């Protein structure tokens, strides 16, 4: 019977080191995922604690949508994909209004630009003026790259269920909403 040579021992040691490294990577990934869940729970709580002006300059507490399925869309008047997706969001807002669903747009703009945008497109869904400060709120929901539009789906009990970077197709949003009891 042959004894393992130096090469076999080196391979075994390398394999054990790789397994240890993979375990450490998996452990870090698990901790990051848990931290992200905790951060998203805080983000929803923080969201319900703020108030933003609507397109007409009236303060709108986001707590008024607590207990609903809430779709929060971060957008800007100067963002072409944001402009393109708005009619679809408006249509879904009307379709789902009697199903405990609210779609709220938080514009990365001032109140005057949000109002002009709303009037130009004839929108009726809630559009709030968050200014550049609302990018921090989007980041709290996972938009670490500052992508617009950015959409977050929040459960009636305040859990972040899904997020999407870029324009959200109406069919995809309907699919998201169909999975919520």
mmCIF file of C-alpha atoms in Angstrom:
data_model
loop_
_atom_site.group_PDB
_atom_site.id
_atom_site.type_symbol
_atom_site.label_atom_id
_atom_site.label_comp_id
_atom_site.label_asym_id
_atom_site.label_seq_id
_atom_site.Cartn_x
_atom_site.Cartn_y
_atom_site.Cartn_z
ATOM 1 C CA UNK A 1 0.000 0.000 0.000
ATOM 2 C CA UNK A 2 1.414 3.370 -0.977
ATOM 3 C CA UNK A 3 1.557 6.231 1.401
ATOM 4 C CA UNK A 4 0.316 9.566 0.168
ATOM 5 C CA UNK A 5 3.017 11.641 -1.364
ATOM 6 C CA UNK A 6 3.702 15.269 -0.724
ATOM 7 C CA UNK A 7 1.496 16.274 -3.671
ATOM 8 C CA UNK A 8 -1.508 14.444 -2.214
ATOM 9 C CA UNK A 9 -1.015 16.089 1.151
ATOM 10 C CA UNK A 10 -0.739 19.523 -0.497
ATOM 11 C CA UNK A 11 -3.984 18.893 -2.419
ATOM 12 C CA UNK A 12 -5.771 17.820 0.755
ATOM 13 C CA UNK A 13 -4.553 20.898 2.642
ATOM 14 C CA UNK A 14 -5.611 23.170 -0.248
ATOM 15 C CA UNK A 15 -9.045 21.514 -0.370
ATOM 16 C CA UNK A 16 -9.542 22.003 3.377
ATOM 17 C CA UNK A 17 -8.471 25.648 3.075
ATOM 18 C CA UNK A 18 -10.927 26.172 0.198
ATOM 19 C CA UNK A 19 -13.746 24.607 2.213
ATOM 20 C CA UNK A 20 -12.913 26.878 5.136
ATOM 21 C CA UNK A 21 -12.864 29.920 2.848
ATOM 22 C CA UNK A 22 -16.202 28.965 1.270
ATOM 23 C CA UNK A 23 -17.688 28.511 4.718
ATOM 24 C CA UNK A 24 -16.462 31.957 5.777
ATOM 25 C CA UNK A 25 -17.870 33.504 2.587
ATOM 26 C CA UNK A 26 -21.231 31.811 3.135
ATOM 27 C CA UNK A 27 -21.249 32.966 6.760
ATOM 28 C CA UNK A 28 -20.540 36.581 5.728
ATOM 29 C CA UNK A 29 -23.251 36.392 3.052
ATOM 30 C CA UNK A 30 -25.765 35.110 5.615
ATOM 31 C CA UNK A 31 -24.885 37.937 8.023
ATOM 32 C CA UNK A 32 -25.166 40.522 5.226
ATOM 33 C CA UNK A 33 -28.587 39.138 4.270
ATOM 34 C CA UNK A 34 -29.761 39.334 7.906
ATOM 35 C CA UNK A 35 -28.422 42.884 8.192
ATOM 36 C CA UNK A 36 -30.236 43.831 4.969
ATOM 37 C CA UNK A 37 -33.509 42.418 6.354
ATOM 38 C CA UNK A 38 -33.062 44.394 9.555
ATOM 39 C CA UNK A 39 -32.201 47.543 7.590
ATOM 40 C CA UNK A 40 -35.259 47.124 5.355
ATOM 41 C CA UNK A 41 -37.507 46.731 8.409
ATOM 42 C CA UNK A 42 -36.052 49.967 9.796
ATOM 43 C CA UNK A 43 -36.512 51.621 6.395
ATOM 44 C CA UNK A 44 -40.237 50.792 6.367
ATOM 45 C CA UNK A 45 -40.595 52.093 9.927
ATOM 46 C CA UNK A 46 -38.723 55.266 8.962
ATOM 47 C CA UNK A 47 -40.878 55.650 5.851
ATOM 48 C CA UNK A 48 -44.079 55.677 7.903
ATOM 49 C CA UNK A 49 -42.577 58.281 10.249
ATOM 50 C CA UNK A 50 -42.029 60.935 7.573
ATOM 51 C CA UNK A 51 -44.231 63.396 5.790
ATOM 52 C CA UNK A 52 -43.550 64.818 2.323
ATOM 53 C CA UNK A 53 -45.294 67.535 0.370
ATOM 54 C CA UNK A 54 -47.469 66.422 -2.493
ATOM 55 C CA UNK A 55 -47.569 68.102 -5.895
ATOM 56 C CA UNK A 56 -49.871 70.791 -4.492
ATOM 57 C CA UNK A 57 -47.639 71.568 -1.498
ATOM 58 C CA UNK A 58 -49.801 69.755 1.081
ATOM 59 C CA UNK A 59 -47.947 67.677 3.650
ATOM 60 C CA UNK A 60 -48.726 63.976 3.249
ATOM 61 C CA UNK A 61 -47.752 61.677 6.122
ATOM 62 C CA UNK A 62 -46.714 58.345 4.701
ATOM 63 C CA UNK A 63 -48.312 56.703 7.729
ATOM 64 C CA UNK A 64 -51.667 57.161 5.952
ATOM 65 C CA UNK A 65 -50.731 54.144 3.814
ATOM 66 C CA UNK A 66 -49.731 51.935 6.748
ATOM 67 C CA UNK A 67 -51.715 48.704 6.679
ATOM 68 C CA UNK A 68 -51.899 48.703 2.875
ATOM 69 C CA UNK A 69 -49.798 46.941 0.304
ATOM 70 C CA UNK A 70 -47.571 49.864 -0.576
ATOM 71 C CA UNK A 71 -45.669 50.285 -3.816
ATOM 72 C CA UNK A 72 -43.136 53.086 -3.420
ATOM 73 C CA UNK A 73 -41.637 54.312 -6.665
ATOM 74 C CA UNK A 74 -38.592 56.604 -6.501
ATOM 75 C CA UNK A 75 -38.380 58.653 -9.696
ATOM 76 C CA UNK A 76 -37.402 61.998 -11.210
ATOM 77 C CA UNK A 77 -38.932 64.306 -13.810
ATOM 78 C CA UNK A 78 -35.666 64.282 -15.795
ATOM 79 C CA UNK A 79 -35.389 60.466 -15.852
ATOM 80 C CA UNK A 80 -36.646 59.058 -19.190
ATOM 81 C CA UNK A 81 -37.393 55.524 -17.877
ATOM 82 C CA UNK A 82 -39.256 57.100 -14.923
ATOM 83 C CA UNK A 83 -41.431 59.140 -17.282
ATOM 84 C CA UNK A 84 -42.080 56.077 -19.457
ATOM 85 C CA UNK A 85 -43.254 53.881 -16.566
ATOM 86 C CA UNK A 86 -45.589 56.430 -14.929
ATOM 87 C CA UNK A 87 -48.681 55.786 -17.109
ATOM 88 C CA UNK A 88 -48.446 52.071 -16.267
ATOM 89 C CA UNK A 89 -48.178 52.796 -12.538
ATOM 90 C CA UNK A 90 -51.153 55.153 -12.792
ATOM 91 C CA UNK A 91 -53.225 52.459 -14.523
ATOM 92 C CA UNK A 92 -52.362 49.831 -11.895
ATOM 93 C CA UNK A 93 -53.121 52.330 -9.107
ATOM 94 C CA UNK A 94 -56.653 52.667 -10.519
ATOM 95 C CA UNK A 95 -57.037 48.893 -11.032
ATOM 96 C CA UNK A 96 -55.962 48.005 -7.492
ATOM 97 C CA UNK A 97 -57.375 50.975 -5.548
ATOM 98 C CA UNK A 98 -60.162 48.847 -4.023
ATOM 99 C CA UNK A 99 -57.758 45.991 -3.117
ATOM 100 C CA UNK A 100 -55.887 47.671 -0.250
ATOM 101 C CA UNK A 101 -53.026 48.664 -2.574
ATOM 102 C CA UNK A 102 -51.487 52.123 -2.803
ATOM 103 C CA UNK A 103 -48.875 53.255 -5.302
ATOM 104 C CA UNK A 104 -46.956 56.331 -4.226
ATOM 105 C CA UNK A 105 -44.315 58.114 -6.282
ATOM 106 C CA UNK A 106 -41.545 59.904 -4.419
ATOM 107 C CA UNK A 107 -39.948 62.357 -6.805
ATOM 108 C CA UNK A 108 -36.304 63.322 -6.520
ATOM 109 C CA UNK A 109 -37.464 66.831 -7.398
ATOM 110 C CA UNK A 110 -38.997 69.895 -5.828
ATOM 111 C CA UNK A 111 -42.738 70.383 -5.458
ATOM 112 C CA UNK A 112 -43.099 72.711 -8.486
ATOM 113 C CA UNK A 113 -41.494 70.215 -10.864
ATOM 114 C CA UNK A 114 -43.563 67.361 -9.448
ATOM 115 C CA UNK A 115 -46.760 69.400 -9.949
ATOM 116 C CA UNK A 116 -45.818 70.339 -13.535
ATOM 117 C CA UNK A 117 -44.992 66.703 -14.287
ATOM 118 C CA UNK A 118 -48.285 65.488 -12.795
ATOM 119 C CA UNK A 119 -50.294 68.052 -14.748
ATOM 120 C CA UNK A 120 -48.465 67.399 -18.026
ATOM 121 C CA UNK A 121 -49.130 63.647 -17.802
ATOM 122 C CA UNK A 122 -52.591 63.959 -16.222
ATOM 123 C CA UNK A 123 -51.685 61.718 -13.285
ATOM 124 C CA UNK A 124 -53.909 61.172 -10.243
ATOM 125 C CA UNK A 125 -51.788 58.802 -8.147
ATOM 126 C CA UNK A 126 -50.044 60.318 -5.120
ATOM 127 C CA UNK A 127 -46.835 62.026 -6.199
ATOM 128 C CA UNK A 128 -44.677 63.416 -3.426
ATOM 129 C CA UNK A 129 -41.745 65.801 -3.633
ATOM 130 C CA UNK A 130 -38.872 64.209 -1.767
ATOM 131 C CA UNK A 131 -36.012 66.180 -3.256
ATOM 132 C CA UNK A 132 -32.516 64.737 -3.300
ATOM 133 C CA UNK A 133 -32.872 63.740 0.368
ATOM 134 C CA UNK A 134 -35.206 60.941 -0.691
ATOM 135 C CA UNK A 135 -32.293 59.196 -2.389
ATOM 136 C CA UNK A 136 -31.206 58.252 1.139
ATOM 137 C CA UNK A 137 -34.588 56.642 1.709
ATOM 138 C CA UNK A 138 -34.277 54.729 -1.570
ATOM 139 C CA UNK A 139 -30.833 53.590 -0.463
ATOM 140 C CA UNK A 140 -32.323 52.335 2.817
ATOM 141 C CA UNK A 141 -34.596 50.127 0.686
ATOM 142 C CA UNK A 142 -31.581 48.690 -1.135
ATOM 143 C CA UNK A 143 -30.944 51.151 -3.974
ATOM 144 C CA UNK A 144 -27.225 51.290 -3.241
ATOM 145 C CA UNK A 145 -26.348 52.382 -6.775
ATOM 146 C CA UNK A 146 -28.791 55.297 -6.959
ATOM 147 C CA UNK A 147 -30.698 53.804 -9.894
ATOM 148 C CA UNK A 148 -33.897 55.554 -10.962
ATOM 149 C CA UNK A 149 -36.581 54.540 -11.154
ATOM 150 C CA UNK A 150 -36.426 52.275 -8.126
ATOM 151 C CA UNK A 151 -39.479 50.496 -6.770
ATOM 152 C CA UNK A 152 -40.083 48.869 -3.393
ATOM 153 C CA UNK A 153 -43.037 46.664 -2.468
ATOM 154 C CA UNK A 154 -43.979 46.822 1.213
ATOM 155 C CA UNK A 155 -46.416 44.476 2.935
ATOM 156 C CA UNK A 156 -49.321 45.770 5.054
ATOM 157 C CA UNK A 157 -47.285 44.898 8.166
ATOM 158 C CA UNK A 158 -44.300 46.951 6.959
ATOM 159 C CA UNK A 159 -42.010 44.246 5.569
ATOM 160 C CA UNK A 160 -40.005 44.925 2.429
ATOM 161 C CA UNK A 161 -41.107 42.193 0.034
ATOM 162 C CA UNK A 162 -39.446 43.098 -3.263
ATOM 163 C CA UNK A 163 -37.417 45.761 -4.978
ATOM 164 C CA UNK A 164 -36.667 46.556 -8.590
ATOM 165 C CA UNK A 165 -34.033 48.794 -10.187
ATOM 166 C CA UNK A 166 -35.045 50.427 -13.452
ATOM 167 C CA UNK A 167 -38.429 50.717 -15.115
ATOM 168 C CA UNK A 168 -40.944 48.217 -13.774
ATOM 169 C CA UNK A 169 -43.210 46.675 -16.381
ATOM 170 C CA UNK A 170 -46.916 46.691 -15.465
ATOM 171 C CA UNK A 171 -47.078 42.908 -15.916
ATOM 172 C CA UNK A 172 -44.296 42.400 -13.408
ATOM 173 C CA UNK A 173 -45.990 44.664 -10.859
ATOM 174 C CA UNK A 174 -49.277 42.785 -11.352
ATOM 175 C CA UNK A 175 -47.380 39.532 -10.754
ATOM 176 C CA UNK A 176 -45.915 40.944 -7.522
ATOM 177 C CA UNK A 177 -49.344 42.049 -6.341
ATOM 178 C CA UNK A 178 -50.919 38.682 -7.194
ATOM 179 C CA UNK A 179 -48.623 36.927 -4.720
ATOM 180 C CA UNK A 180 -49.881 38.942 -1.733
ATOM 181 C CA UNK A 181 -52.903 37.489 0.055
#
